[in-house]
Amino acid sequence: MSELENLEAFETDGSGNGESLTVEAAIANLSGTDLGQRYYAAWWLGRFRVSTPAAVDALIATLSDESDLTPDGGYPLRRNSARALGKLGDVRAVPGLIACLDCTDFYVREAAAQSLGMLGDRAAVPKLIQLLAGGLEAAQPIPGCPHLAQPYDAILEALGALGAAEAFSSIEPFLQHPTELVQYSAARALYQLTQDPVYGDRLIAGLKNDKLQLRRSALSDLGAIGYLPAAEAIAQTHAENSLKLISLKGLLEHQIDRSPFERLSEGAIRVMALMDDLL
Amino acid sequence: MTVNQAQALIRAVEEADSSSRLLEAVQHLSAARVTAAIPTLIAALGYNNPGAAVAAVDGLILIGEPAVVPLLELLDGYNYGARAWAIRALAGIGDPRGLDTLLDAAKNDFALSVRRAAARGLGKIRWEELPSEQIQPAQERSLEVLVQVSQDPEWVVRYAAITGLQELAKSLILSHIDSALQILAHFDRRVEEEDNLAAIARIWLAQKEIQDYTKEILNSQGDETVSTLDIDWQATLEKLYARKRREEPLREGDPRKFRELAAAICSAIA
């Protein structure tokens, strides 16, 4: 949901936001002594897509940082660096991110799984499948814990994005997970692996869920898989127009990608008509 | 609808005691499409209930023209929460009295959802409702602002500006062909510079819609049929200019007027 950051919740222009940095200063701050500045610099490099080799190297180096550790065992800098590296598109980050999947901090594992899905390097597939071992039984909610044992939704989505067909049987049970968000992630991944409308339709059903947060999630998933039969349901679901527009943009881009020799396919025109009405 | 029925719908909004009841009551009141509902619907824009606000915007657009002045008055006030919704309603109504507000919002509002709604609205202005001497300057100002907004940092605002430019080009194609052509040239440049695939696709669609509309104008008046798949703008423009000349009354001293006179005299003599 990276693009969400740019929308309603954070409407102000990013360039006018917070401390303004230069690329050189951000890279220098990453290895400085001020923990606050290091944390901010990692976020800043990702936000402004600074993908120079020096920036990527500096971020990779912080993935094993030990200095920024919270009392409850969190690694804030590692989390931000892992998130930033996903946005920078440099596959040199893949080994470091795979190592992060073993980190003791759940949120570092989550950020690493998301970024590995974005970087598109299949080297991460075996390790991601391994994290699903134990299936549904290991993935039950833990009383008193705000998250599951593993960041299952991020792992499932990454496997879908990486086209890991060999993960099908590991993913499939998660359609029955007690948490709807995890079910949606499984449906999204399975659609990407099989193009079977059963899974896309499962997400369309999610657009009718009573909970706004789940409808938003289904919007994001449908946009990510570019599922054209969902277009009208997306336009009609009860959620913010901005989120519907992002979801439909995913459908539109998918239509263009799949018919590169036809500028305006029937599907693309249909989606744009819906988008126009949501502006 | 009787006055009593309208009053009952208004009371239902005022007395709603949960957000889902409020939403339902605003939907019913909006569907009634009565001017008496305007103050209540405008108040609903400020309740911080997005569902109710969407329904109220729909209702105000349905009511249309009578809602414009109250909406503009609201925008003069200090209710920032309701501002974005009021802009959306004005954009949907298309009344030219909202033009200055939409121009300012499209260019300067900090919220991208407001900029995008305003840019879309600039394409929906009903120009014919302006005094005739004000139409061209107003369209020129909108063109200038939309060209600028079509380079906004946010893709969805650029996308909205493209829809606005598309509609503006269609309004201009017969009255000010040069301005319409300026929009087409701008699209050609933007499609090269644009890096967002959705915005690029929307430019393609805008180009096609303008072409289709132009063909429709030419074909409907018995001009030569324009059938080439890829329209030749040079030739098409010649035809549009010819069409425009035919529609303009001939000025005093125009040689064509003299020709008609000469022809009439000749036929009278013969």
PDB file of C-alpha atoms in Angstrom, chain A residues 3 6-8 10-14 47 238 240-243 245-246 249 252-254 256-257 262-264 268-269 271-273 275-279, chain B residues 23 27 54 88 110-118 120 124 153-156 159-160 163 166 191 196-199 201-205 207-209:
ATOM      1  CA  GLU A   3       1.037   4.738  -2.648  1.00  0.00           C
ATOM      2  CA  ASN A   6       0.802   9.965  -0.776  1.00  0.00           C
ATOM      3  CA  LEU A   7      -2.922  10.197  -0.359  1.00  0.00           C
ATOM      4  CA  GLU A   8      -5.564  11.637   1.905  1.00  0.00           C
ATOM      5  CA  PHE A  10      -0.753  12.572   4.273  1.00  0.00           C
ATOM      6  CA  GLU A  11      -2.069  15.181   1.919  1.00  0.00           C
ATOM      7  CA  THR A  12       0.725  17.676   2.304  1.00  0.00           C
ATOM      8  CA  ASP A  13       3.399  17.772  -0.345  1.00  0.00           C
ATOM      9  CA  GLY A  14       6.274  15.555   0.710  1.00  0.00           C
ATOM     10  CA  ARG A  47      10.520   8.353   0.137  1.00  0.00           C
ATOM     11  CA  HIS A 238     -18.175   2.192   0.221  1.00  0.00           C
ATOM     12  CA  GLU A 240     -12.738   6.772  -0.168  1.00  0.00           C
ATOM     13  CA  ASN A 241     -12.678   7.798  -3.824  1.00  0.00           C
ATOM     14  CA  SER A 242      -8.905   8.160  -3.621  1.00  0.00           C
ATOM     15  CA  LEU A 243      -8.507   4.484  -2.788  1.00  0.00           C
ATOM     16  CA  LEU A 245      -9.010   5.495  -7.998  1.00  0.00           C
ATOM     17  CA  ILE A 246      -5.731   3.825  -7.047  1.00  0.00           C
ATOM     18  CA  LYS A 249      -5.459   2.612 -11.833  1.00  0.00           C
ATOM     19  CA  LEU A 252      -6.058   0.183 -16.112  1.00  0.00           C
ATOM     20  CA  GLU A 253      -2.309  -0.356 -16.090  1.00  0.00           C
ATOM     21  CA  HIS A 254      -2.840  -4.087 -16.237  1.00  0.00           C
ATOM     22  CA  ILE A 256      -2.397  -1.593 -21.043  1.00  0.00           C
ATOM     23  CA  ASP A 257       0.384  -4.015 -20.137  1.00  0.00           C
ATOM     24  CA  GLU A 262      -3.683  -1.667 -28.775  1.00  0.00           C
ATOM     25  CA  ARG A 263      -3.633   1.781 -27.254  1.00  0.00           C
ATOM     26  CA  LEU A 264      -7.189   1.821 -26.028  1.00  0.00           C
ATOM     27  CA  ALA A 268      -9.119   0.284 -20.573  1.00  0.00           C
ATOM     28  CA  ILE A 269     -11.890   2.598 -21.791  1.00  0.00           C
ATOM     29  CA  VAL A 271     -12.041   1.511 -16.438  1.00  0.00           C
ATOM     30  CA  MET A 272     -11.323   5.137 -17.368  1.00  0.00           C
ATOM     31  CA  ALA A 273     -15.042   5.919 -17.589  1.00  0.00           C
ATOM     32  CA  MET A 275     -12.328   6.637 -12.882  1.00  0.00           C
ATOM     33  CA  ASP A 276     -13.608   9.886 -14.428  1.00  0.00           C
ATOM     34  CA  ASP A 277     -16.748   9.678 -12.297  1.00  0.00           C
ATOM     35  CA  LEU A 278     -14.739   9.288  -9.103  1.00  0.00           C
ATOM     36  CA  LEU A 279     -12.607  12.407  -9.579  1.00  0.00           C
TER      37      LEU A 279
ATOM     38  CA  LEU B  23     -26.338   8.582   6.024  1.00  0.00           C
ATOM     39  CA  GLN B  27     -29.641   9.887   0.987  1.00  0.00           C
ATOM     40  CA  VAL B  54     -20.942  12.079  -0.440  1.00  0.00           C
ATOM     41  CA  ARG B  88     -16.926  18.795  -5.320  1.00  0.00           C
ATOM     42  CA  PHE B 110      -3.194  21.806  -0.548  1.00  0.00           C
ATOM     43  CA  ALA B 111      -5.467  18.738  -0.686  1.00  0.00           C
ATOM     44  CA  LEU B 112      -5.022  16.677  -3.832  1.00  0.00           C
ATOM     45  CA  SER B 113      -8.626  15.451  -3.667  1.00  0.00           C
ATOM     46  CA  VAL B 114      -9.780  19.070  -3.932  1.00  0.00           C
ATOM     47  CA  ARG B 115      -7.386  19.927  -6.772  1.00  0.00           C
ATOM     48  CA  ARG B 116      -8.548  16.880  -8.683  1.00  0.00           C
ATOM     49  CA  ALA B 117     -12.270  17.612  -8.200  1.00  0.00           C
ATOM     50  CA  ALA B 118     -11.768  21.239  -9.231  1.00  0.00           C
ATOM     51  CA  ARG B 120     -12.485  17.909 -13.370  1.00  0.00           C
ATOM     52  CA  LYS B 124     -17.891  20.802 -16.885  1.00  0.00           C
ATOM     53  CA  PRO B 153       3.042  16.453  -8.809  1.00  0.00           C
ATOM     54  CA  GLU B 154       0.190  13.981  -8.147  1.00  0.00           C
ATOM     55  CA  TRP B 155      -0.817  11.637 -10.959  1.00  0.00           C
ATOM     56  CA  VAL B 156      -4.511  11.710 -10.111  1.00  0.00           C
ATOM     57  CA  TYR B 159      -5.422  12.721 -14.758  1.00  0.00           C
ATOM     58  CA  ALA B 160      -8.297  14.995 -13.704  1.00  0.00           C
ATOM     59  CA  THR B 163     -10.415  15.193 -18.441  1.00  0.00           C
ATOM     60  CA  GLN B 166     -10.660  17.236 -23.076  1.00  0.00           C
ATOM     61  CA  VAL B 191       2.256  12.193 -23.507  1.00  0.00           C
ATOM     62  CA  ASN B 196       2.354   7.574 -15.226  1.00  0.00           C
ATOM     63  CA  LEU B 197       0.709   4.933 -17.376  1.00  0.00           C
ATOM     64  CA  ALA B 198      -2.846   5.791 -16.273  1.00  0.00           C
ATOM     65  CA  ALA B 199      -2.342   9.464 -17.165  1.00  0.00           C
ATOM     66  CA  ALA B 201      -3.840   6.263 -21.268  1.00  0.00           C
ATOM     67  CA  ARG B 202      -6.163   9.120 -20.326  1.00  0.00           C
ATOM     68  CA  ILE B 203      -4.388  11.405 -22.813  1.00  0.00           C
ATOM     69  CA  TRP B 204      -4.870   8.770 -25.532  1.00  0.00           C
ATOM     70  CA  LEU B 205      -8.552   8.607 -24.653  1.00  0.00           C
ATOM     71  CA  GLN B 207      -7.268  12.606 -28.083  1.00  0.00           C
ATOM     72  CA  LYS B 208      -9.716  10.014 -29.361  1.00  0.00           C
ATOM     73  CA  GLU B 209     -12.741  11.700 -27.741  1.00  0.00           C
TER      74      GLU B 209
END
